[in-house]
Tab-separated table of C-alpha atoms in Angstrom:
chain	number	residue	atom	x	y	z
E	1	MET	CA	-7.209	-27.013	-8.384
E	2	LYS	CA	-7.522	-24.605	-5.488
E	3	LEU	CA	-4.686	-22.145	-4.984
E	4	ASN	CA	-3.976	-20.970	-1.469
E	5	TYR	CA	-2.370	-17.571	-1.978
E	6	LEU	CA	-4.380	-15.648	0.625
E	7	PHE	CA	-3.565	-15.164	4.282
E	8	PRO	CA	-5.978	-16.498	6.904
E	9	ASN	CA	-8.837	-14.129	7.864
E	10	ARG	CA	-7.333	-13.252	11.240
E	11	TYR	CA	-4.400	-11.515	9.491
E	12	LYS	CA	-6.791	-8.790	8.293
E	13	LYS	CA	-7.309	-7.632	11.881
E	14	ILE	CA	-3.534	-7.660	12.507
E	15	GLY	CA	-3.105	-5.617	9.308
E	16	LEU	CA	-5.718	-3.071	10.383
E	17	ILE	CA	-4.113	-2.757	13.828
E	18	ILE	CA	-0.786	-1.942	12.162
E	19	LEU	CA	-2.271	0.087	9.263
E	20	ILE	CA	-4.099	2.801	11.174
E	21	PRO	CA	-1.219	3.992	13.395
E	22	SER	CA	1.405	3.583	10.642
E	23	LEU	CA	-0.758	5.585	8.238
E	24	ILE	CA	-1.204	8.385	10.748
E	25	LEU	CA	2.516	8.309	11.676
E	26	GLY	CA	3.500	8.236	7.987
E	27	LEU	CA	1.329	11.279	7.193
E	28	ILE	CA	2.724	13.161	10.190
E	29	VAL	CA	6.306	12.341	9.096
E	30	VAL	CA	5.632	13.487	5.513
E	31	ILE	CA	3.612	16.586	6.350
E	32	TYR	CA	5.960	17.884	9.094
E	33	ASP	CA	9.178	16.492	7.576
E	34	LEU	CA	9.914	14.739	10.865
E	35	GLU	CA	13.425	13.335	11.311
E	36	PRO	CA	14.194	12.773	15.021
E	37	GLU	CA	17.886	12.343	15.680
E	38	SER	CA	17.236	9.102	17.572
E	39	PHE	CA	16.462	7.470	14.190
E	40	ASP	CA	19.805	8.537	12.627
E	41	LEU	CA	21.695	5.259	12.115
E	42	ASN	CA	24.486	3.785	10.024
E	43	VAL	CA	22.725	1.309	7.775
E	44	PRO	CA	23.810	-1.016	4.957
E	45	ALA	CA	22.994	0.194	1.479
E	46	ILE	CA	23.136	-1.593	-1.875
E	47	PHE	CA	23.904	1.685	-3.698
E	48	VAL	CA	25.304	4.737	-1.963
E	49	ASN	CA	24.989	8.014	-3.845
E	50	GLY	CA	25.178	11.060	-1.566
E	51	ILE	CA	25.324	14.706	-2.535
E	52	LEU	CA	28.944	15.789	-2.976
E	53	GLU	CA	30.098	12.283	-2.192
E	54	ASP	CA	31.487	9.452	-4.265
E	55	SER	CA	29.017	6.824	-5.452
E	56	ALA	CA	29.561	3.249	-4.331
E	57	PHE	CA	28.024	-0.141	-4.850
E	58	MET	CA	27.427	-1.758	-1.415
E	59	GLY	CA	28.369	0.187	1.598
E	60	ILE	CA	27.291	1.808	4.824
E	61	THR	CA	25.518	5.156	4.954
E	62	ASN	CA	24.085	7.330	7.639
E	63	ASN	CA	20.299	7.669	7.294
E	64	ASN	CA	17.279	8.662	9.312
E	65	ILE	CA	15.263	5.427	9.161
E	66	LEU	CA	11.888	6.775	10.316
E	67	ASN	CA	10.655	7.069	6.714
E	68	GLU	CA	11.709	3.505	6.008
E	69	ILE	CA	10.013	2.202	9.164
E	70	CYS	CA	6.772	3.935	8.173
E	71	GLY	CA	6.971	2.636	4.601
E	72	VAL	CA	7.700	-0.990	5.652
E	73	LEU	CA	4.843	-0.934	8.227
E	74	LEU	CA	2.449	0.564	5.651
E	75	ILE	CA	3.342	-2.006	2.956
E	76	ILE	CA	3.117	-4.988	5.299
E	77	SER	CA	-0.202	-3.832	6.820
E	78	LEU	CA	-1.700	-3.061	3.392
E	79	ILE	CA	-0.699	-6.451	2.077
E	80	LEU	CA	-2.214	-8.178	5.149
E	81	VAL	CA	-5.469	-6.246	4.789
E	82	ALA	CA	-5.667	-6.663	1.009
E	83	PHE	CA	-4.782	-10.320	0.737
E	84	SER	CA	-6.432	-11.928	3.775
E	85	LYS	CA	-9.392	-14.223	3.224
E	86	GLU	CA	-12.899	-13.050	3.942
E	87	LYS	CA	-14.917	-14.923	6.507
E	88	GLN	CA	-17.009	-16.354	3.655
E	89	GLU	CA	-14.553	-16.866	0.783
E	90	ASP	CA	-16.237	-18.221	-2.344
E	91	GLU	CA	-16.052	-17.935	-6.151
E	92	LEU	CA	-17.949	-14.663	-6.186
E	93	ILE	CA	-15.604	-13.058	-3.645
E	94	ASN	CA	-12.648	-14.336	-5.738
E	95	LYS	CA	-14.212	-12.715	-8.833
E	96	ILE	CA	-14.698	-9.408	-6.938
E	97	ARG	CA	-11.118	-9.664	-5.669
E	98	LEU	CA	-9.730	-10.121	-9.189
E	99	GLU	CA	-11.879	-7.379	-10.694
E	100	SER	CA	-10.891	-5.018	-7.910
E	101	LEU	CA	-7.216	-5.767	-8.403
E	102	VAL	CA	-7.486	-5.140	-12.169
E	103	TRP	CA	-9.476	-1.941	-11.526
E	104	ALA	CA	-6.940	-0.708	-8.980
E	105	THR	CA	-4.067	-1.438	-11.350
E	106	TYR	CA	-5.712	0.518	-14.206
E	107	LEU	CA	-6.525	3.409	-11.928
E	108	ASN	CA	-3.045	3.525	-10.329
E	109	TYR	CA	-1.214	3.416	-13.658
E	110	GLY	CA	-3.669	5.904	-15.208
E	111	ILE	CA	-2.768	8.345	-12.419
E	112	LEU	CA	0.913	7.545	-12.952
E	113	LEU	CA	0.645	8.226	-16.713
E	114	LEU	CA	-1.047	11.598	-16.029
E	115	ALA	CA	1.632	12.426	-13.486
E	116	MET	CA	4.393	11.539	-15.976
E	117	ILE	CA	2.881	13.986	-18.458
E	118	PHE	CA	1.917	16.844	-16.121
E	119	VAL	CA	4.074	16.644	-12.933
E	120	TYR	CA	7.807	17.386	-12.923
E	121	GLU	CA	10.944	17.500	-10.801
E	122	LEU	CA	10.628	16.980	-7.030
E	123	SER	CA	6.820	16.918	-7.211
E	124	PHE	CA	7.101	13.832	-9.431
E	125	LEU	CA	9.220	12.133	-6.802
E	126	TRP	CA	6.429	12.670	-4.280
E	127	VAL	CA	3.923	11.202	-6.768
E	128	MET	CA	6.156	8.119	-7.144
E	129	ILE	CA	6.501	7.740	-3.354
E	130	PHE	CA	2.724	7.846	-2.831
E	131	ASN	CA	2.252	5.641	-5.927
E	132	MET	CA	3.924	2.776	-4.073
E	133	PHE	CA	1.037	2.600	-1.689
E	134	THR	CA	-1.962	3.697	-3.778
E	135	ILE	CA	-2.440	0.485	-5.772
E	136	LEU	CA	-3.081	-1.412	-2.550
E	137	LEU	CA	-5.223	1.391	-1.123
E	138	PHE	CA	-7.330	1.508	-4.305
E	139	PHE	CA	-7.706	-2.261	-4.232
E	140	ILE	CA	-8.752	-2.328	-0.585
E	141	ILE	CA	-11.252	0.496	-1.052
E	142	ARG	CA	-12.835	-0.983	-4.176
E	143	PHE	CA	-12.829	-4.581	-2.908
E	144	ASN	CA	-14.517	-3.653	0.386
E	145	TRP	CA	-16.988	-1.382	-1.362
E	146	GLN	CA	-17.991	-4.212	-3.728
E	147	VAL	CA	-18.267	-6.764	-0.907
E	148	MET	CA	-20.383	-4.295	1.060
E	149	LYS	CA	-22.714	-3.855	-1.966
E	150	LEU	CA	-22.915	-7.616	-2.305
E	151	ASN	CA	-23.829	-8.023	1.357
E	152	LYS	CA	-26.498	-5.331	1.086
E	153	THR	CA	-27.958	-7.067	-1.983
E	154	VAL	CA	-27.975	-10.430	-0.261
E	155	SER	CA	-29.558	-9.073	2.928
E	156	TYR	CA	-32.144	-7.177	0.837
E	157	GLU	CA	-33.110	-10.370	-1.030
E	158	GLU	CA	-33.633	-12.258	2.263
């Protein structure tokens, strides 16, 4: 039985087109703590818990949505890049994909465990924020590295 859980190959290009500018914008927003007033909006929230405010379940809150836009674009683009088919998708590529995903999960949670032991307070929040994206980044890097090694081996044998 063949499962079809991957996006078509053309989605990888779309993901890369979104990934590069959103990664650059995201880094600029984080490094320079950018919050332009034009992105301040009243938005719906499932849980509202402001400083010196009452907590509420479901409500409207004022928020600068630039961080959320960057995060959503990054996650969508990383998923498109990570889970789009290769031009030549076969059992070996599937094996490399699975091994890369397991490897990325181990590495990601290993880093998270170390952070839980050695990083505290607001710094830990930053680790958690970056940790949302690193599992996909680690997967993409390892998967493409392994596919590149496979292609070099195949071209060398020819």
